[in-house]
Each structure stands twice: as C-alpha cells, then as structure tokens.
PDB file of C-alpha atoms in Angstrom:
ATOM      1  CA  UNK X  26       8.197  15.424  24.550  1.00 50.00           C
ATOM      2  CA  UNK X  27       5.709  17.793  23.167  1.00 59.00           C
ATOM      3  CA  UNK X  28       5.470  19.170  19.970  1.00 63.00           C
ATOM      4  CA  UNK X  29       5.060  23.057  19.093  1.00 74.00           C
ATOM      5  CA  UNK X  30       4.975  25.903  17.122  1.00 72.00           C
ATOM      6  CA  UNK X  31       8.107  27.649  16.126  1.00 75.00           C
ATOM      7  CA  UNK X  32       6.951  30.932  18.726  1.00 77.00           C
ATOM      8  CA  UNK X  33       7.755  28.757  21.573  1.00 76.00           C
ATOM      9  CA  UNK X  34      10.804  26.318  22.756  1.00 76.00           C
ATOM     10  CA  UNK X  35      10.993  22.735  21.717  1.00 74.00           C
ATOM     11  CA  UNK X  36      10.486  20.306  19.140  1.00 81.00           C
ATOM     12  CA  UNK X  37       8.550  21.919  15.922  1.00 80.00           C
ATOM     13  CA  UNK X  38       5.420  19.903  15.010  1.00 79.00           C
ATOM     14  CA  UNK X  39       4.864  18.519  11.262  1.00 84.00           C
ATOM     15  CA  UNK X  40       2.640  16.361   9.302  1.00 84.00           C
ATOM     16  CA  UNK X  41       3.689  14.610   5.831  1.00 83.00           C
ATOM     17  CA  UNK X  42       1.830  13.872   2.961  1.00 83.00           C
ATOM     18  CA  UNK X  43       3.102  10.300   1.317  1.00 81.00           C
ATOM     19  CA  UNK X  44       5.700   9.429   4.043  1.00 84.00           C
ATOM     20  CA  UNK X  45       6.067   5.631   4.452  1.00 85.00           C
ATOM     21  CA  UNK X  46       3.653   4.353   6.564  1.00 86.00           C
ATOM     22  CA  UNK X  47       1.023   1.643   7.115  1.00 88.00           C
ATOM     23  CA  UNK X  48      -1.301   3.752   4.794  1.00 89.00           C
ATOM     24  CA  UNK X  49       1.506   4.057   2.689  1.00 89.00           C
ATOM     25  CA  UNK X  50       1.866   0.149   2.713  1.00 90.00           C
ATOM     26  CA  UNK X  51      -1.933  -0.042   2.326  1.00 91.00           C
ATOM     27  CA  UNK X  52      -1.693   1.813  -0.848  1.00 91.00           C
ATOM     28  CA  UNK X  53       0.438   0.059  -2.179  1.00 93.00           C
ATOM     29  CA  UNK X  54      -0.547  -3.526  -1.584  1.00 93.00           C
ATOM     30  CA  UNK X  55      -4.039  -2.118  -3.325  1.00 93.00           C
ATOM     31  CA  UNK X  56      -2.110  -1.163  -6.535  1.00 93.00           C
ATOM     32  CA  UNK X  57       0.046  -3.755  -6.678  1.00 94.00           C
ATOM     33  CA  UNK X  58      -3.307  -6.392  -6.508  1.00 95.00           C
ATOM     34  CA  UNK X  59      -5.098  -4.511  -8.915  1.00 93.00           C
ATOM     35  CA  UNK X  60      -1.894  -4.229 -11.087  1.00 92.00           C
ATOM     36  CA  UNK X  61      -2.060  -8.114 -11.051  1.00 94.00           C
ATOM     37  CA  UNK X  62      -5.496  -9.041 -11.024  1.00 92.00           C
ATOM     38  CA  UNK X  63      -5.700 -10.736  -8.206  1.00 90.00           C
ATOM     39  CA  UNK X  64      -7.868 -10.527  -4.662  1.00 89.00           C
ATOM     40  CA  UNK X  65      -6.086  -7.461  -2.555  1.00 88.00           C
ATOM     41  CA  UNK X  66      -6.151 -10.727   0.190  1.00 88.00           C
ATOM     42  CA  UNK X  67      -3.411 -12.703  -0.954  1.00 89.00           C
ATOM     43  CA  UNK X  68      -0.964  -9.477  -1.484  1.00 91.00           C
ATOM     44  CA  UNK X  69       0.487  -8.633   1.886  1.00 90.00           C
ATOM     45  CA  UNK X  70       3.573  -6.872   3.093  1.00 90.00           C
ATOM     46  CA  UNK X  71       6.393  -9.040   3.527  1.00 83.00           C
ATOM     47  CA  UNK X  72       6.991  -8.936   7.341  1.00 69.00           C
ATOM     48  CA  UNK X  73       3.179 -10.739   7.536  1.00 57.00           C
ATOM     49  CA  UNK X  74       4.776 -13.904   5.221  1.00 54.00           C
ATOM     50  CA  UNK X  75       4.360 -16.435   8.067  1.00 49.00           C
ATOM     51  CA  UNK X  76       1.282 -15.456   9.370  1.00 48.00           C
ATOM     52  CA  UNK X  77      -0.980 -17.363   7.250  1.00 54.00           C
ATOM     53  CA  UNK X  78      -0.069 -20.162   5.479  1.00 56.00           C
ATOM     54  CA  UNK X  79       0.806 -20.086   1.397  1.00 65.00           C
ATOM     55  CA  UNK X  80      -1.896 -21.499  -0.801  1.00 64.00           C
ATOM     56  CA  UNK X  81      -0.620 -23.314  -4.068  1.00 65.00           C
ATOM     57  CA  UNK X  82      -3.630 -22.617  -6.236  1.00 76.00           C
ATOM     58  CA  UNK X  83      -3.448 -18.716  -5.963  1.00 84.00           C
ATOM     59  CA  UNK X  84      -1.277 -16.445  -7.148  1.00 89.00           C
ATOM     60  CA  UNK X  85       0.717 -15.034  -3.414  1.00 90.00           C
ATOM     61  CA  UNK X  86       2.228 -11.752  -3.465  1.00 92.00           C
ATOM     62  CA  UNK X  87       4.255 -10.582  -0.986  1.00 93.00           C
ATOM     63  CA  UNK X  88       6.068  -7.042  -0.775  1.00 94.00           C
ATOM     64  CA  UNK X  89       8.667  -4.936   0.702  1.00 94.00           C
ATOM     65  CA  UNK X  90      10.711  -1.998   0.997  1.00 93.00           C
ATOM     66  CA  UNK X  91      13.650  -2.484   1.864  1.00 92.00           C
ATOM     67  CA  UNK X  92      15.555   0.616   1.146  1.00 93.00           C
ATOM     68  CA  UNK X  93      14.710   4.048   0.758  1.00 92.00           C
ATOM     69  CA  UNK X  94      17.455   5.993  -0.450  1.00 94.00           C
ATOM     70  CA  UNK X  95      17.578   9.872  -0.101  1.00 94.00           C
ATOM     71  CA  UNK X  96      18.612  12.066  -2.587  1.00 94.00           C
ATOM     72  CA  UNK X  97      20.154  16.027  -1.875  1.00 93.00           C
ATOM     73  CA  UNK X  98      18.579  18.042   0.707  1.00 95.00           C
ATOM     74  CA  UNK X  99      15.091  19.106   1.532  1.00 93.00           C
ATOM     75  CA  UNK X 100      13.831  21.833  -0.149  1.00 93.00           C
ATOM     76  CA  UNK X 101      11.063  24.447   0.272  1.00 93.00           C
ATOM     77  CA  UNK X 102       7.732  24.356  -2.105  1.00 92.00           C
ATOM     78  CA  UNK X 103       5.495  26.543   0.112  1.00 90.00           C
ATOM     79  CA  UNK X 104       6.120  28.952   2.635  1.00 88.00           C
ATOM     80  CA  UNK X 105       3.517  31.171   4.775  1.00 86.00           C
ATOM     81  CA  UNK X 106       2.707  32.823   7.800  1.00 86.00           C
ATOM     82  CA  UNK X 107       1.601  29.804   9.606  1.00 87.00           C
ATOM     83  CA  UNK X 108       4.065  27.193   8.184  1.00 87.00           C
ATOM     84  CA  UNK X 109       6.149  25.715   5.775  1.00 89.00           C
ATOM     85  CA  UNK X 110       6.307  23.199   3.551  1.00 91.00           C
ATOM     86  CA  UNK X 111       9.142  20.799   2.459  1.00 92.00           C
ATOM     87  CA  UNK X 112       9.762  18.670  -0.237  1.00 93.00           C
ATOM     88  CA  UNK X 113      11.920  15.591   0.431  1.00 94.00           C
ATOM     89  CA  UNK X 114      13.185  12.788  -2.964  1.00 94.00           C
ATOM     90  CA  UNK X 115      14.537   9.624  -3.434  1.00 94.00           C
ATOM     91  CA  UNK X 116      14.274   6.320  -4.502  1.00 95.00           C
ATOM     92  CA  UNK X 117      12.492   3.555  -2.563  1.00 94.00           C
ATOM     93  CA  UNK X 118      13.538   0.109  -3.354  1.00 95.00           C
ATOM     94  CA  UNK X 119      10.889  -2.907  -2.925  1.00 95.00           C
ATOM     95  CA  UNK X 120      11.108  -6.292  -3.340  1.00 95.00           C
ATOM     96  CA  UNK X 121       8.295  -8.119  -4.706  1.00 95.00           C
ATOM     97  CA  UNK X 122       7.873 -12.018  -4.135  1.00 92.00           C
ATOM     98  CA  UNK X 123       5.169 -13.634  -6.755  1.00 92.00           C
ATOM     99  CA  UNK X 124       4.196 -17.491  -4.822  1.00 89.00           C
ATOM    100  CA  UNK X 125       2.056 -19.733  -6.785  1.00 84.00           C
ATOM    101  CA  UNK X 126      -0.409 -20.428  -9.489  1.00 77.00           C
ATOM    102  CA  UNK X 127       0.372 -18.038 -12.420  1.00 88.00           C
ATOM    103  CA  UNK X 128       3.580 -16.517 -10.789  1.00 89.00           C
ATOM    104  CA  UNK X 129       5.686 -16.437 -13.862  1.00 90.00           C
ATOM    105  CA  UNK X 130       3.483 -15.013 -15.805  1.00 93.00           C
ATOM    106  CA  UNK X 131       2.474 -12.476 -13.582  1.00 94.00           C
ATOM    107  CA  UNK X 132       6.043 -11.739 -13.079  1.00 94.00           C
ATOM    108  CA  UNK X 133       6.654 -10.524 -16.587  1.00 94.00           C
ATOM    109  CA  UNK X 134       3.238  -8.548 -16.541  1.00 94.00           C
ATOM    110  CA  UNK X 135       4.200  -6.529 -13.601  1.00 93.00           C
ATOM    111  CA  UNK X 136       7.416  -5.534 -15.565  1.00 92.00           C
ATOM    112  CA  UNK X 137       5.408  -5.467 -18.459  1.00 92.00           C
ATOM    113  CA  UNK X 138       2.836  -3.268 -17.368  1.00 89.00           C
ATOM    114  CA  UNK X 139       4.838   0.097 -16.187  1.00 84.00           C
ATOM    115  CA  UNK X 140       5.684   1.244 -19.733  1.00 83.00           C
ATOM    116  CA  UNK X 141       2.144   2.307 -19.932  1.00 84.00           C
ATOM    117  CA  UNK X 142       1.313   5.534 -18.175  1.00 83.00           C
ATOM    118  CA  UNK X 143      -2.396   4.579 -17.098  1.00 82.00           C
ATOM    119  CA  UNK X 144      -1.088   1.471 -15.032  1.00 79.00           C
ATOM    120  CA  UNK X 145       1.344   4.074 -12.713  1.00 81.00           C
ATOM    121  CA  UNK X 146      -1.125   6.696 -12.760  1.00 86.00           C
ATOM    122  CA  UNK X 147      -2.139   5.590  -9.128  1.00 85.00           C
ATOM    123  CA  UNK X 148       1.663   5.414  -7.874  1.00 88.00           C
ATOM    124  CA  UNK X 149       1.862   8.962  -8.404  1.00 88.00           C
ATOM    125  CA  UNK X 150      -1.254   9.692  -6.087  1.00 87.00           C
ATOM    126  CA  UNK X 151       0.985   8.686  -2.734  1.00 85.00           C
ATOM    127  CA  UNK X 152       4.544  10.043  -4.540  1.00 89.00           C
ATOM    128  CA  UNK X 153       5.735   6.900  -6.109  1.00 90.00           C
ATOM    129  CA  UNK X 154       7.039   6.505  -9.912  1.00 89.00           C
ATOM    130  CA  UNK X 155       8.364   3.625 -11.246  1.00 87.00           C
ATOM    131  CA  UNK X 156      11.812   4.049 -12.385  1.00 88.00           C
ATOM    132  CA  UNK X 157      13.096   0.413 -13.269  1.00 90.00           C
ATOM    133  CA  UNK X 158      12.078  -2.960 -12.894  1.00 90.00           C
ATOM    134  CA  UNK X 159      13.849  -6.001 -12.825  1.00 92.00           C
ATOM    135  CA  UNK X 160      12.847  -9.928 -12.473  1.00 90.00           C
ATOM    136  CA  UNK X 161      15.770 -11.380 -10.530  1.00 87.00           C
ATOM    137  CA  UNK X 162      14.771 -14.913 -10.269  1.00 80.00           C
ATOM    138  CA  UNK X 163      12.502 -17.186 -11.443  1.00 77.00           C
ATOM    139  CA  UNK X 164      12.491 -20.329  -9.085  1.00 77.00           C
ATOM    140  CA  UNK X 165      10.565 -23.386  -7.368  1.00 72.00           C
ATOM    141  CA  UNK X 166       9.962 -22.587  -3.527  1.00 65.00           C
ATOM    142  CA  UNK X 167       9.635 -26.245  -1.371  1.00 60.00           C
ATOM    143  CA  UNK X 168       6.673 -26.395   0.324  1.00 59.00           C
ATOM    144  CA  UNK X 169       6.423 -29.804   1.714  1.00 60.00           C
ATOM    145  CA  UNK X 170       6.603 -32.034  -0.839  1.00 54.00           C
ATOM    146  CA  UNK X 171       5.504 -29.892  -3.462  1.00 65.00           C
ATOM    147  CA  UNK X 172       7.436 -27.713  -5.181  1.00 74.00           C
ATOM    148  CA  UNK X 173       5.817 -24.429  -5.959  1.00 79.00           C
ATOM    149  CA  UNK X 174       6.759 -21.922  -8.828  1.00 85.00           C
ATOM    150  CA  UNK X 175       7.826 -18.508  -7.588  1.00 87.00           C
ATOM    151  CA  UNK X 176       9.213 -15.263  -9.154  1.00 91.00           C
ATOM    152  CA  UNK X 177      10.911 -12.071  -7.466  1.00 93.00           C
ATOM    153  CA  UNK X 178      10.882  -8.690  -8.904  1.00 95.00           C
ATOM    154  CA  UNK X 179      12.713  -5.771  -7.629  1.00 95.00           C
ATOM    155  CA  UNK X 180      11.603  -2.680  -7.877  1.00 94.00           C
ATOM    156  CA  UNK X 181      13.006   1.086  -8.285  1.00 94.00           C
ATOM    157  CA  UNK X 182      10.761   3.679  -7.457  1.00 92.00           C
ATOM    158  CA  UNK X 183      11.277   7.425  -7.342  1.00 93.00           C
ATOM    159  CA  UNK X 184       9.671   8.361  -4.675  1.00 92.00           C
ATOM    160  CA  UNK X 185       8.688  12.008  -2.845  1.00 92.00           C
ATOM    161  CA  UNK X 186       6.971  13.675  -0.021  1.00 91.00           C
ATOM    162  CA  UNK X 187       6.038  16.851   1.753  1.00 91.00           C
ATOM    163  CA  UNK X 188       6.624  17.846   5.466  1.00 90.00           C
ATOM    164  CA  UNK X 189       4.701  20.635   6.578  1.00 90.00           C
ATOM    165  CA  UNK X 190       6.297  22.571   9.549  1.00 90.00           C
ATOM    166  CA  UNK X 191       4.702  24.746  11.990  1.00 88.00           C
ATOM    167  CA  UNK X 192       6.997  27.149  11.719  1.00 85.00           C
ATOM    168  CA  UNK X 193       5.359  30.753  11.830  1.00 79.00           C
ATOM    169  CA  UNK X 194       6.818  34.066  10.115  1.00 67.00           C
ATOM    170  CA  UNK X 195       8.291  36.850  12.080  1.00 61.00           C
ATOM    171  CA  UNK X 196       4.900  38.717  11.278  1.00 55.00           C
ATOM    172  CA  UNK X 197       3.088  36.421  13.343  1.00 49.00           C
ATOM    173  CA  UNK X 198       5.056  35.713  16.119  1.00 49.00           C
ATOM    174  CA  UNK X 199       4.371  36.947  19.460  1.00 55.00           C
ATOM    175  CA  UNK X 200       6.570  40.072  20.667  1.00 57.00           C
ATOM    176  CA  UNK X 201       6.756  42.162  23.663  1.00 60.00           C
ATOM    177  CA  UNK X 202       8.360  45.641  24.268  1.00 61.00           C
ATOM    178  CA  UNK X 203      10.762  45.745  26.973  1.00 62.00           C
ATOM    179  CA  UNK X 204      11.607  49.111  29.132  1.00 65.00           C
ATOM    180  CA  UNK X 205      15.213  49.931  29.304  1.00 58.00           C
TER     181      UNK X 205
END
C-alpha cells in the first residue's frame, strides 16, 4: 500500500503530532518519574511488568492506558494549499500501579500533586491534561513470602492530537485541458 497526495489515487498520507505511541509512552513514563521522584528506571509501561523482576526496597511504578475514549468528530484547525490539519479529543484512561517502598505515600502525592498547574505543565507538551484522579486500592501484593505494599491510581486524562493530511487545494492540483 503506498501512501499519497490527494492529486493522485490511493491512500492520503499523514503525520500526527501527540498520537499514542512509544514516544508517547516515553513521555510519559519521564513525567510520571519525575512527578514521583523516583529513577525514570523503575517506571515502565505495564505490558514490560514481568520482564524484570520487582525490587522491595524501591518504589515500582508501572503504567498503562487502557482506554482511549473519543469524543465528537475531527475537526479542522489549519487548512492550506499543501495540506490540512485535524484536530482529534478525548479522554485517555491509564492505570497506574505504585509496587514497593514508599507506595502509599506516593500514591496520595500523585493525586495530590495535579491541583497545581506547574506539576501538569509537561502533560500539556504531548496533549495530555489531567482531568480526575482516583486511588482505587491500597493493598499488599505477595511476593514470595513477603508481602509488599502496593497502591493503584487511575487516571483521567483529556487528551488531543493533530493529523496533518496531504491533501492539496484545487489551486494546486495538477489539471489538463482536454479537446472535445
């Protein structure tokens, strides 16, 4: 399948600004360690839980989004000769698992902390906004024969991007004068 232009037949390329992605995720798991003052190390996405053993004497973090909810239709910011830009919204849900040393505590702070404007400054630089926050469980996870405080948080997150389209005006398109 090739991508193209909208002068020519088949699928019209794009690019997107803020769409979820592995930089996305990267982005994230940077704010959400510096958010909680720990090492960006021991905050990982979810789906890498089992790759490395859990430590007891550090704080774990592990994260995930696990629904992204759209809301309405797309709708146009910017439109020019070579392309056009859309503006999609919603809400992206994430789920954020707190293993360890501190957990509790860190728990509360990450609600905590989103009433304050500076902390979510950096959400807004990849089109995230915190919308609500809620600690849904406070609990011991089994490890062995330990048992090891944990805390979940859920998260609510308004959350936007842009699509740009390669879709070119009238004006620019090619054209050819046919003899009747």
């Amino acid at each position: 399948m090739s991508y193209v232009d909208s002068t020519q037949a088949g699928v019209l390329a794009s690019t997107a600004t803020y769409v979820y992605s592995k930089e996305f995720d990267d982005k994230f798991q940077t704010w959400l360690a510096n958010a909680l003052g720990c090492f960006p190390i021991h905050v990982k996405p979810m789906f890498r839980e089992f790759e490395t053993a859990i430590s007891t004497n550090v704080l774990n973090v592990f994260f995930e989004f696990y629904q992204i909810e759209f809301i309405g239709t797309p709708y146009d910011v910017e439109e020019t000769d070579d392309h056009l830009d859309q503006a999609y919204e919603g809400m992206a849900h994430c789920r954020v698992k707190l293993i360890g040393e501190n957990s509790r505590e860190k728990a509360f702070l990450l609600h905590d902390l989103i009433y304050l404007s500076q902390n979510v400054d950096a959400l807004q630089k990849f089109g995230l906004s915190i919308n609500e926050v809620q600690i849904i469980e406070i609990d011991r996870l089994a490890e062995g024969h330990a048992r090891t405080p944990m805390s979940t948080v859920d998260l609510t997150l308004d959350y936007s991007y842009v699509r740009r389209w390669a879709i070119k005006s009238i004006v620019s398109a090619p054209t050819r004068i046919q003899n009747s």
